[in-house]
């Protein structure tokens, strides 16, 4: 059996662990740069007039009128809390597949069937006790079914956030309960098509002939179909895949015009992604840069462009990457526009040990040592404290505005929870 | 000390592991036996080397349940908690009689001593305080 454990309104729940004064109030978390609402707790979801993924400037008045508390996203905190949950899950099972920041599959093949429900409650209670985060647990024979069980654990009140699909009867009941649109792996387009031929529930979907599903919905649809029928075809992925491309792109805190400041932002992002690259011992063989203006703006002139440059040889050296990125940026930058975003993607990621030396460019050990020292200093003293001079020091001017960001309670000694009057 | 370490003079192996979300865990600090450069004789302590005492290892039982809280008030002196002290709170512990604990009463954090028999005001346990770090500077 497989369990899907997922945290309820994860981002908002992380904030509430340290803010009990806000429990019961509607809380939303905003995306990077406070662009739009990306997470809401159940109290906020209950206010029907707060649309998710809507630009904040459009709904700020509504938020304030409804007494909604909003936070800028604090990914440092969410990432660390997520790691705690994963670590705790690993004490329950040797096989844990982290599916996203707030969802993990865990293998429960060693737990006797009659104990599954109690086991699910134990997982839920332990995570809540140790971290303060509420979770839901769905247990079933396959991944797709456990995802469905998880949904039921939340939607059906007397389930109390743990739901087990234990028998074939349970499975059929669950499938009849779930509309086909809610099935994991059936996207909007496919669900529209199956609804058009009279399929309403997940159960109806499983009654379609396999050949039809395969023909119309490819092997992905067939996999979902099999999993819903109780045949486990999706394997556990416990080793993280090495990333094929690494990238970052964030909006500037304000619109930027001059090349030198955009250059600094770009270099900063290169520094960030190069660190990820080195952490997984890979090198990039090409770098892709893009630059865009604000397409929402009606009064400004619009421009966007992107460029991909191949590197002389694969590297993970920030200094080389920054130099190349800047050259590329010069080629696409045009004066007279108000830019909103610059993005960096590193492509053609290959393991470090496979990189072939080039007759004219031999990687030097001293450069490697330097990079390593810089990485270690940054780990120790905070993000990008030490960097190439090309990165510049005007980070404040273009970095995301993070006004409502909560303290990084668990990773920064200076930001730990502080009690004033107790 | 850390300055020296960067330049490799300090005789310790210093290993670090960076997790994907940016949390850094210092894995170990292992003592490296010194060998005399002059004679090549190993140090007589070679087989007696042990890792140094680690406060984290001694004071923290369950990393995933541990949080730190700073007290910015003088109201808790009866519990020998002073202004600027940092509490180590382990949420995996169950409170015993006379345990110090951080609790939530009416949506506010409070520090209390747990008295199991006496009926107290209703509270929600947040975590048991396992250590108080007090700076003597």
Coordinates of C-alpha atoms in Angstrom, one line a residue:
Chain A
X1 CA 0.0 0.0 0.0
X2 CA 1.0 3.6 -0.6
X3 CA 0.3 6.7 1.4
X4 CA 0.1 10.2 0.1
X5 CA 0.8 12.6 2.9
X6 CA 0.2 16.3 2.1
X7 CA 0.2 19.4 4.3
X8 CA -3.0 21.4 4.5
X9 CA -2.6 24.9 3.1
X10 CA 1.1 24.4 3.6
X11 CA 2.5 27.9 3.2
X12 CA -0.2 29.5 5.4
X13 CA 0.2 26.7 8.0
X14 CA 4.0 27.3 8.2
X15 CA 3.2 30.9 9.0
X16 CA 0.6 30.0 11.6
X17 CA 3.0 27.7 13.6
X18 CA 4.7 30.9 14.7
X19 CA 1.7 33.1 14.8
X20 CA -1.0 31.5 16.9
X21 CA -2.6 34.9 17.2
X22 CA -3.7 34.5 13.6
X23 CA -5.3 31.1 13.9
X24 CA -8.9 31.3 12.7
X25 CA -8.3 34.3 10.6
X26 CA -8.1 34.2 6.8
X27 CA -4.4 34.1 5.7
X28 CA -3.0 34.3 2.2
X29 CA 0.5 34.0 0.9
X30 CA 1.6 36.0 -2.1
X31 CA 4.0 35.0 -4.9
X32 CA 7.4 36.4 -5.4
X33 CA 7.3 40.1 -5.7
X34 CA 3.9 40.0 -4.2
X35 CA 2.4 39.5 -7.6
X36 CA -0.6 37.3 -6.8
X37 CA -2.1 35.1 -4.2
X38 CA -0.5 31.6 -4.3
X39 CA -1.8 30.0 -1.1
X40 CA -4.7 30.5 1.3
X41 CA -5.8 28.8 4.4
X42 CA -9.3 27.4 4.7
X43 CA -10.7 30.5 6.3
X44 CA -9.4 32.6 3.3
X45 CA -10.7 30.0 0.8
X46 CA -14.1 30.3 2.5
X47 CA -14.3 33.9 1.4
X48 CA -15.5 33.2 -2.1
X49 CA -14.6 36.5 -3.5
X50 CA -10.8 36.0 -3.2
X51 CA -9.7 34.5 -6.5
X52 CA -6.4 32.6 -6.5
X53 CA -3.7 33.7 -8.9
X54 CA -5.2 37.1 -9.3
X55 CA -2.8 40.0 -9.3
X56 CA -2.8 41.5 -5.8
X57 CA -3.1 45.1 -6.8
X58 CA -6.6 44.2 -8.2
X59 CA -7.8 42.6 -5.0
X60 CA -5.9 44.4 -2.3
X61 CA -9.0 46.4 -1.3
X62 CA -11.0 43.2 -1.0
X63 CA -8.3 41.6 1.1
X64 CA -8.2 44.5 3.5
X65 CA -12.0 44.7 3.7
X66 CA -12.2 41.1 4.7
X67 CA -9.5 41.5 7.3
X68 CA -7.3 39.0 5.5
X69 CA -3.7 38.7 6.7
X70 CA -1.2 38.5 3.9
X71 CA 2.4 37.3 3.9
X72 CA 5.0 37.6 1.2
X73 CA 6.3 34.1 0.4
X74 CA 9.1 33.0 2.8
X75 CA 10.5 30.1 0.8
X76 CA 13.4 29.7 3.2
X77 CA 11.0 28.9 6.0
X78 CA 8.7 26.7 3.9
X79 CA 11.6 24.7 2.5
X80 CA 13.0 24.1 6.0
X81 CA 9.7 23.1 7.5
X82 CA 9.1 20.8 4.5
X83 CA 12.4 19.1 5.1
X84 CA 11.3 18.4 8.7
X85 CA 8.2 16.7 7.5
X86 CA 10.1 14.6 5.1
X87 CA 12.6 13.6 7.8
X88 CA 9.7 12.5 10.0
X89 CA 8.1 10.5 7.2
X90 CA 11.4 8.7 6.8
X91 CA 11.0 7.4 10.3
X92 CA 7.8 5.7 9.3
X93 CA 9.0 4.1 6.1
X94 CA 12.3 3.5 4.3
X95 CA 10.8 4.5 1.0
X96 CA 9.7 8.1 0.7
X97 CA 9.2 9.9 -2.6
X98 CA 9.1 13.7 -2.2
X99 CA 6.6 14.7 -4.8
X100 CA 6.5 18.5 -4.1
X101 CA 7.3 20.9 -1.3
X102 CA 4.1 19.7 0.6
X103 CA 3.4 16.2 -0.7
X104 CA 5.2 12.9 -0.3
X105 CA 4.4 9.3 -1.2
X106 CA 5.5 6.7 1.3
X107 CA 5.6 3.0 0.9
X108 CA 3.5 1.1 3.5
X109 CA 3.9 -2.4 2.1
X110 CA 5.1 -3.7 5.4
X111 CA 2.1 -2.4 7.4
X112 CA -0.7 -5.0 7.9
X113 CA -3.9 -4.0 6.3
X114 CA -6.0 -3.8 9.4
X115 CA -3.5 -1.4 11.0
X116 CA -3.3 1.0 8.1
X117 CA -5.9 3.5 9.4
X118 CA -4.3 3.6 12.8
X119 CA -0.9 4.0 11.1
X120 CA -2.2 6.9 9.1
X121 CA -3.5 8.6 12.2
X122 CA -0.1 8.1 13.9
X123 CA 1.7 9.7 10.9
X124 CA -0.7 12.7 11.0
X125 CA -0.5 13.1 14.8
X126 CA 3.3 12.8 14.9
X127 CA 3.8 15.4 12.2
X128 CA 1.5 17.8 13.9
X129 CA 3.0 17.3 17.3
X130 CA 6.6 17.7 16.1
X131 CA 6.2 20.5 13.6
X132 CA 2.8 22.1 14.3
X133 CA 1.8 21.4 10.6
X134 CA -1.6 19.7 9.9
X135 CA -1.5 17.0 7.2
X136 CA -3.9 14.7 5.4
X137 CA -3.1 11.1 4.7
X138 CA -4.6 9.0 1.9
X139 CA -3.8 5.4 1.7
X140 CA -4.5 3.0 -1.2
X141 CA -3.0 0.4 -3.4
X142 CA -1.7 2.7 -6.1
X143 CA -0.4 6.3 -6.3
X144 CA -3.4 7.6 -8.2
X145 CA -5.8 6.0 -5.7
X146 CA -3.8 7.3 -2.7
X147 CA -4.1 10.8 -4.2
X148 CA -7.8 10.2 -4.4
X149 CA -8.0 8.9 -0.9
X150 CA -6.1 12.0 0.3
X151 CA -8.7 14.2 -1.3
X152 CA -11.4 12.3 0.4
X153 CA -9.6 12.6 3.7
X154 CA -10.1 16.3 3.5
X155 CA -13.5 16.6 1.9
X156 CA -15.4 14.0 3.9
X157 CA -15.6 15.5 7.4
X158 CA -15.8 12.3 9.5
X159 CA -12.6 10.9 7.9
X160 CA -10.6 13.3 10.1
X161 CA -7.9 13.7 7.6
X162 CA -7.0 10.0 7.2
X163 CA -8.7 7.9 4.5
X164 CA -7.8 4.3 3.5
X165 CA -9.1 2.7 0.4
X166 CA -8.6 -0.8 1.7
X167 CA -10.9 -3.1 -0.3
X168 CA -12.2 -3.3 -3.8
X169 CA -15.6 -2.1 -2.4
X170 CA -13.9 0.9 -1.0
X171 CA -12.2 1.5 -4.3
X172 CA -15.4 1.4 -6.3
X173 CA -17.2 3.7 -3.7
X174 CA -14.3 6.2 -3.9
X175 CA -14.3 6.2 -7.7
X176 CA -18.0 6.8 -7.8
X177 CA -17.6 9.6 -5.3
X178 CA -14.9 11.4 -7.4
X179 CA -15.8 13.5 -10.5
X180 CA -13.5 12.6 -13.4
X181 CA -12.1 16.2 -13.4
X182 CA -10.6 15.6 -9.9
X183 CA -8.5 12.6 -10.9
X184 CA -4.8 13.1 -10.7
X185 CA -3.3 12.9 -14.2
X186 CA -6.5 13.8 -16.1
X187 CA -6.0 17.3 -17.3
X188 CA -8.7 19.8 -18.2
X189 CA -8.6 19.0 -21.9
X190 CA -8.9 15.2 -21.4
X191 CA -11.7 15.6 -18.8
X192 CA -13.7 17.8 -21.2
X193 CA -13.4 15.1 -23.8
X194 CA -14.5 12.2 -21.6
X195 CA -17.3 14.2 -20.2
X196 CA -18.5 14.8 -23.7
X197 CA -18.9 11.1 -24.2
X198 CA -20.8 10.7 -21.0
X199 CA -18.2 10.0 -18.4
X200 CA -19.0 11.8 -15.1
X201 CA -17.1 10.0 -12.4
X202 CA -13.8 8.4 -12.0
X203 CA -15.7 5.1 -12.0
X204 CA -17.2 5.8 -15.4
X205 CA -13.7 6.5 -16.7
X206 CA -12.5 3.1 -15.5
X207 CA -15.3 1.4 -17.4
X208 CA -14.1 2.8 -20.7
X209 CA -12.3 0.3 -22.9
X210 CA -8.5 0.3 -22.4
X211 CA -7.9 0.5 -26.1
X212 CA -9.9 3.7 -26.4
X213 CA -8.1 5.3 -23.5
X214 CA -4.8 4.4 -24.9
X215 CA -5.6 5.7 -28.4
X216 CA -7.2 9.0 -27.2
X217 CA -5.2 9.8 -24.1
X218 CA -1.8 8.1 -24.8
X219 CA 0.1 5.9 -22.3
X220 CA -0.3 8.6 -19.7
X221 CA -4.1 8.1 -19.7
X222 CA -3.7 4.4 -19.8
X223 CA -1.5 4.5 -16.7
X224 CA -4.1 6.6 -14.8
X225 CA -6.8 4.1 -16.0
X226 CA -4.8 1.1 -14.7
X227 CA -3.9 2.8 -11.4
X228 CA -7.5 3.7 -10.8
X229 CA -8.4 0.0 -11.4
X230 CA -6.0 -0.9 -8.6
X231 CA -3.0 -2.0 -10.8
X232 CA 0.1 -0.3 -9.5
X233 CA 2.1 0.9 -12.5
X234 CA 3.8 4.0 -11.3
X235 CA 7.0 3.3 -9.5
X236 CA 8.5 4.9 -6.5
X237 CA 11.2 7.5 -7.4
X238 CA 13.4 7.8 -4.3
X239 CA 16.5 9.1 -6.0
X240 CA 16.0 12.7 -7.2
X241 CA 16.6 13.1 -10.9
X242 CA 19.5 15.4 -11.7
X243 CA 18.1 18.5 -13.3
X244 CA 18.4 18.8 -17.0
X245 CA 18.2 22.5 -16.9
X246 CA 18.4 25.0 -14.1
X247 CA 17.0 28.4 -14.2
X248 CA 15.7 31.4 -12.3
X249 CA 13.7 34.4 -13.3
X250 CA 12.1 36.9 -11.0
X251 CA 10.5 40.2 -11.5
X252 CA 12.4 43.2 -10.4
X253 CA 11.1 45.2 -7.4
X254 CA 10.7 48.1 -9.7
X255 CA 11.0 48.6 -13.5
X256 CA 14.7 48.9 -14.5
X257 CA 16.0 50.8 -17.5
X258 CA 19.8 51.0 -17.4
X259 CA 22.0 48.2 -18.6
X260 CA 24.4 48.2 -15.7
X261 CA 21.7 47.5 -13.0
X262 CA 20.1 44.8 -15.1
X263 CA 23.6 43.3 -15.6
X264 CA 23.9 43.1 -11.8
X265 CA 20.6 41.4 -11.4
X266 CA 21.5 39.0 -14.2
X267 CA 24.9 38.2 -12.6
X268 CA 23.2 37.6 -9.3
X269 CA 20.9 35.0 -10.8
X270 CA 23.8 33.4 -12.5
X271 CA 25.5 33.1 -9.2
X272 CA 22.4 31.5 -7.7
X273 CA 22.0 28.9 -10.4
X274 CA 25.7 28.2 -10.6
X275 CA 25.6 27.3 -6.9
X276 CA 22.8 24.8 -7.6
X277 CA 24.9 23.4 -10.4
X278 CA 27.9 22.9 -8.2
X279 CA 25.9 21.3 -5.5
X280 CA 24.9 18.5 -7.8
X281 CA 28.3 18.3 -9.3
X282 CA 27.3 19.2 -12.8
X283 CA 28.4 21.6 -15.5
X284 CA 26.4 23.6 -18.0
X285 CA 27.2 23.7 -21.7
X286 CA 25.0 26.6 -22.7
X287 CA 23.4 29.6 -21.1
X288 CA 20.0 31.1 -22.1
X289 CA 19.2 34.7 -21.1
X290 CA 15.9 36.5 -21.6
X291 CA 14.7 40.0 -20.9
X292 CA 11.2 41.2 -20.9
X293 CA 9.2 44.4 -20.2
X294 CA 5.9 44.5 -18.4
X295 CA 3.3 43.2 -20.7
X296 CA 0.5 44.2 -18.3
X297 CA 1.4 47.8 -18.7
X298 CA -0.6 49.6 -21.4
X299 CA 1.4 52.8 -21.4
X300 CA 4.9 51.5 -21.8
X301 CA 6.6 50.3 -25.0
X302 CA 7.0 46.6 -25.1
X303 CA 10.1 44.5 -25.9
X304 CA 11.3 41.1 -25.2
X305 CA 14.2 39.0 -26.4
X306 CA 16.2 36.0 -25.5
X307 CA 19.5 34.5 -26.5
X308 CA 21.3 31.2 -26.1
X309 CA 25.0 31.0 -26.1
X310 CA 27.1 27.8 -26.2
X311 CA 30.0 27.8 -23.9
X312 CA 33.5 27.0 -25.1
X313 CA 33.4 24.0 -22.7
X314 CA 30.9 22.9 -20.0
X315 CA 31.6 24.7 -16.8
X316 CA 30.1 25.4 -13.4
X317 CA 32.4 28.3 -12.6
X318 CA 30.5 31.4 -11.6
X319 CA 33.1 33.7 -13.0
X320 CA 33.0 32.2 -16.5
X321 CA 29.2 32.0 -16.5
X322 CA 28.8 35.6 -15.3
X323 CA 31.2 36.8 -18.0
X324 CA 29.4 34.9 -20.7
X325 CA 25.9 35.9 -19.4
X326 CA 26.9 39.5 -19.5
X327 CA 28.1 39.3 -23.1
X328 CA 24.8 37.7 -24.1
X329 CA 22.8 40.3 -22.2
X330 CA 24.6 43.1 -24.1
X331 CA 23.4 41.5 -27.4
X332 CA 19.7 41.5 -26.5
X333 CA 19.5 44.7 -24.4
X334 CA 17.9 47.7 -26.1
X335 CA 17.9 51.1 -24.6
X336 CA 14.7 53.0 -23.8
X337 CA 12.5 50.2 -22.3
X338 CA 11.3 49.7 -18.8
X339 CA 12.3 46.1 -18.1
X340 CA 10.4 44.0 -15.6
X341 CA 12.2 40.7 -15.6
X342 CA 15.5 39.1 -16.5
X343 CA 15.9 35.3 -16.5
X344 CA 18.8 32.9 -16.7
X345 CA 18.6 29.2 -17.7
X346 CA 21.6 26.9 -17.7
X347 CA 21.2 24.2 -20.4
X348 CA 22.9 21.0 -21.4
X349 CA 23.7 19.9 -17.9
X350 CA 26.3 17.2 -17.8
X351 CA 28.0 15.5 -14.8
X352 CA 31.2 17.2 -13.9
X353 CA 33.3 14.0 -14.4
X354 CA 32.2 13.7 -18.0
X355 CA 33.4 17.1 -19.0
X356 CA 36.2 16.9 -21.6
X357 CA 39.1 19.3 -21.4
X358 CA 39.6 21.5 -24.3
X359 CA 43.1 21.9 -25.8
X360 CA 43.0 25.6 -25.3
X361 CA 41.1 25.8 -22.0
X362 CA 42.2 23.5 -19.3
X363 CA 40.2 23.7 -16.1
X364 CA 42.5 24.8 -13.3
X365 CA 42.5 23.4 -9.8
X366 CA 43.1 26.8 -8.3
X367 CA 40.0 28.2 -9.8
X368 CA 38.0 25.2 -8.4
X369 CA 39.4 25.8 -5.0
X370 CA 38.5 29.4 -5.1
X371 CA 34.9 28.6 -6.2
X372 CA 34.6 26.1 -3.4
X373 CA 35.8 28.6 -0.8
X374 CA 33.3 31.1 -2.1
X375 CA 30.5 28.6 -1.8
X376 CA 31.5 27.7 1.7
X377 CA 31.7 31.4 2.8
X378 CA 28.2 32.0 1.3
X379 CA 26.8 29.0 3.2
X380 CA 28.3 30.3 6.3
X381 CA 27.6 34.0 6.1
X382 CA 24.4 34.1 4.1
X383 CA 23.4 34.1 0.5
X384 CA 25.8 35.5 -1.9
X385 CA 27.8 37.5 0.6
X386 CA 30.9 36.8 -1.4
X387 CA 30.7 37.0 -5.1
X388 CA 32.3 38.1 -8.3
X389 CA 32.7 41.9 -8.4
X390 CA 30.7 41.6 -11.6
X391 CA 27.6 40.9 -9.5
X392 CA 27.8 44.3 -8.0
X393 CA 26.4 45.5 -4.8
X394 CA 23.2 47.3 -5.6
X395 CA 21.1 44.2 -5.0
X396 CA 18.5 46.3 -3.0
X397 CA 17.6 48.3 -6.1
X398 CA 16.2 45.4 -8.1
X399 CA 15.6 42.6 -5.6
X400 CA 12.1 41.5 -4.9
X401 CA 10.2 43.7 -2.5
X402 CA 9.5 41.5 0.4
X403 CA 7.5 43.8 2.7
X404 CA 5.3 41.3 4.4
X405 CA 7.8 38.5 4.6
X406 CA 7.8 36.8 8.0
X407 CA 11.1 36.1 9.8
X408 CA 13.1 33.1 8.8
X409 CA 12.4 31.5 12.2
X410 CA 14.3 28.3 11.6
X411 CA 17.4 29.2 9.6
X412 CA 18.6 32.6 10.9
X413 CA 19.7 33.1 14.5
X414 CA 18.8 36.7 14.3
X415 CA 15.3 36.0 13.2
X416 CA 14.1 33.3 15.6
X417 CA 10.8 33.7 17.2
X418 CA 10.9 36.4 19.9
X419 CA 8.5 36.8 22.8
X420 CA 8.1 40.3 24.2
X421 CA 5.6 40.1 27.0
X422 CA 4.8 36.7 28.3
Chain B
X1 CA 39.6 30.0 14.1
X2 CA 37.2 29.9 11.2
X3 CA 39.5 32.2 9.3
X4 CA 42.3 29.7 9.6
X5 CA 40.0 26.9 8.6
X6 CA 39.3 28.5 5.3
X7 CA 43.0 28.4 4.4
X8 CA 43.3 24.8 5.4
X9 CA 45.6 25.3 8.4
X10 CA 43.3 24.1 11.0
X11 CA 43.8 20.4 11.5
X12 CA 40.2 19.3 11.1
X13 CA 38.2 17.7 8.4
X14 CA 35.3 20.0 7.8
X15 CA 32.5 18.5 5.8
X16 CA 29.4 20.2 4.8
X17 CA 26.4 19.1 3.0
X18 CA 24.0 21.5 1.3
X19 CA 20.4 20.3 1.0
X20 CA 18.3 21.3 -1.9
X21 CA 16.4 23.8 0.1
X22 CA 19.5 25.6 1.3
X23 CA 19.7 24.2 4.9
X24 CA 23.2 23.4 5.8
X25 CA 24.1 20.6 8.1
X26 CA 27.6 20.3 9.5
X27 CA 28.0 16.6 9.3
X28 CA 31.1 16.0 11.3
X29 CA 34.2 17.5 12.6
X30 CA 36.7 14.7 12.9
X31 CA 40.0 15.1 14.5
X32 CA 42.9 14.4 12.3
X33 CA 45.9 12.8 13.9
X34 CA 49.0 14.9 13.7
X35 CA 52.1 13.3 12.2
X36 CA 55.4 14.9 13.0
X37 CA 56.7 16.5 9.9
X38 CA 60.3 16.1 11.1
X39 CA 60.4 12.5 12.0
X40 CA 57.3 11.0 10.5
X41 CA 56.4 9.5 13.8
X42 CA 52.7 9.5 14.4
X43 CA 51.3 11.2 17.4
X44 CA 51.0 8.9 20.4
X45 CA 47.3 10.0 20.6
X46 CA 46.6 8.5 17.1
X47 CA 44.4 5.7 18.3
X48 CA 42.7 7.8 21.0
X49 CA 41.2 10.4 18.8
X50 CA 37.6 11.2 19.2
X51 CA 35.3 13.9 17.7
X52 CA 35.0 17.0 19.8
X53 CA 32.0 17.6 22.0
X54 CA 29.2 19.0 19.9
X55 CA 26.6 21.1 21.7
X56 CA 24.1 20.4 19.0
X57 CA 24.5 16.7 19.6
X58 CA 24.3 17.0 23.4
X59 CA 21.5 19.5 23.7
X60 CA 19.2 18.5 20.9
X61 CA 17.4 15.2 20.8
X62 CA 15.1 15.6 17.9
X63 CA 16.3 18.1 15.3
X64 CA 13.0 18.0 13.3
X65 CA 11.0 19.0 16.4
X66 CA 13.4 21.6 17.8
X67 CA 12.8 25.3 17.6
X68 CA 14.6 28.3 19.2
X69 CA 12.8 31.1 20.9
X70 CA 14.3 34.3 22.2
X71 CA 12.8 36.0 25.3
X72 CA 12.7 39.7 25.2
X73 CA 11.3 40.4 28.6
X74 CA 12.1 40.2 32.3
X75 CA 8.8 38.7 33.3
X76 CA 10.0 35.1 33.5
X77 CA 12.6 35.4 36.2
X78 CA 10.8 33.0 38.5
X79 CA 11.7 30.3 35.9
X80 CA 15.3 31.7 35.8
X81 CA 14.6 32.9 32.3
X82 CA 16.1 36.4 31.7
X83 CA 15.9 39.0 29.0
X84 CA 17.7 37.9 25.9
X85 CA 17.8 34.2 26.9
X86 CA 17.2 31.7 24.1
X87 CA 15.0 28.7 24.8
X88 CA 15.5 25.4 23.2
X89 CA 12.1 23.9 22.6
X90 CA 11.6 20.3 21.7
X91 CA 8.1 19.6 20.5
X92 CA 8.6 15.8 20.6
X93 CA 8.8 15.8 24.4
X94 CA 5.7 15.1 26.5
X95 CA 5.5 17.5 29.5
X96 CA 6.0 16.1 33.0
X97 CA 5.1 17.7 36.3
X98 CA 7.1 20.9 36.7
X99 CA 8.2 20.9 33.1
X100 CA 8.7 24.4 31.7
X101 CA 6.7 24.7 28.5
X102 CA 5.7 27.2 25.9
X103 CA 2.0 27.2 25.5
X104 CA -0.7 29.1 23.6
X105 CA -3.4 30.8 25.6
X106 CA -6.0 32.9 23.8
X107 CA -3.8 33.0 20.7
X108 CA -0.8 34.2 22.7
X109 CA 2.5 32.5 23.5
X110 CA 3.1 32.0 27.2
X111 CA 5.7 30.3 29.2
X112 CA 4.4 28.2 32.1
X113 CA 5.3 25.5 34.5
X114 CA 3.2 22.4 34.0
X115 CA 1.2 21.3 37.0
X116 CA -0.6 18.2 36.1
X117 CA -3.1 18.0 39.0
X118 CA -4.2 21.5 39.4
X119 CA -6.8 22.7 37.0
X120 CA -5.3 25.6 35.1
X121 CA -6.5 27.9 32.5
X122 CA -7.0 26.2 29.2
X123 CA -3.9 26.1 27.1
X124 CA -2.6 24.4 24.0
X125 CA 0.9 23.0 24.4
X126 CA 3.3 24.4 21.8
X127 CA 6.5 22.7 23.1
X128 CA 8.5 21.6 26.1
X129 CA 11.5 23.8 27.0
X130 CA 14.5 21.6 27.3
X131 CA 17.3 24.1 27.8
X132 CA 17.7 27.8 28.5
X133 CA 20.7 29.5 26.9
X134 CA 21.9 32.4 29.0
X135 CA 24.7 34.6 27.9
X136 CA 27.0 35.9 30.7
X137 CA 28.6 38.7 28.8

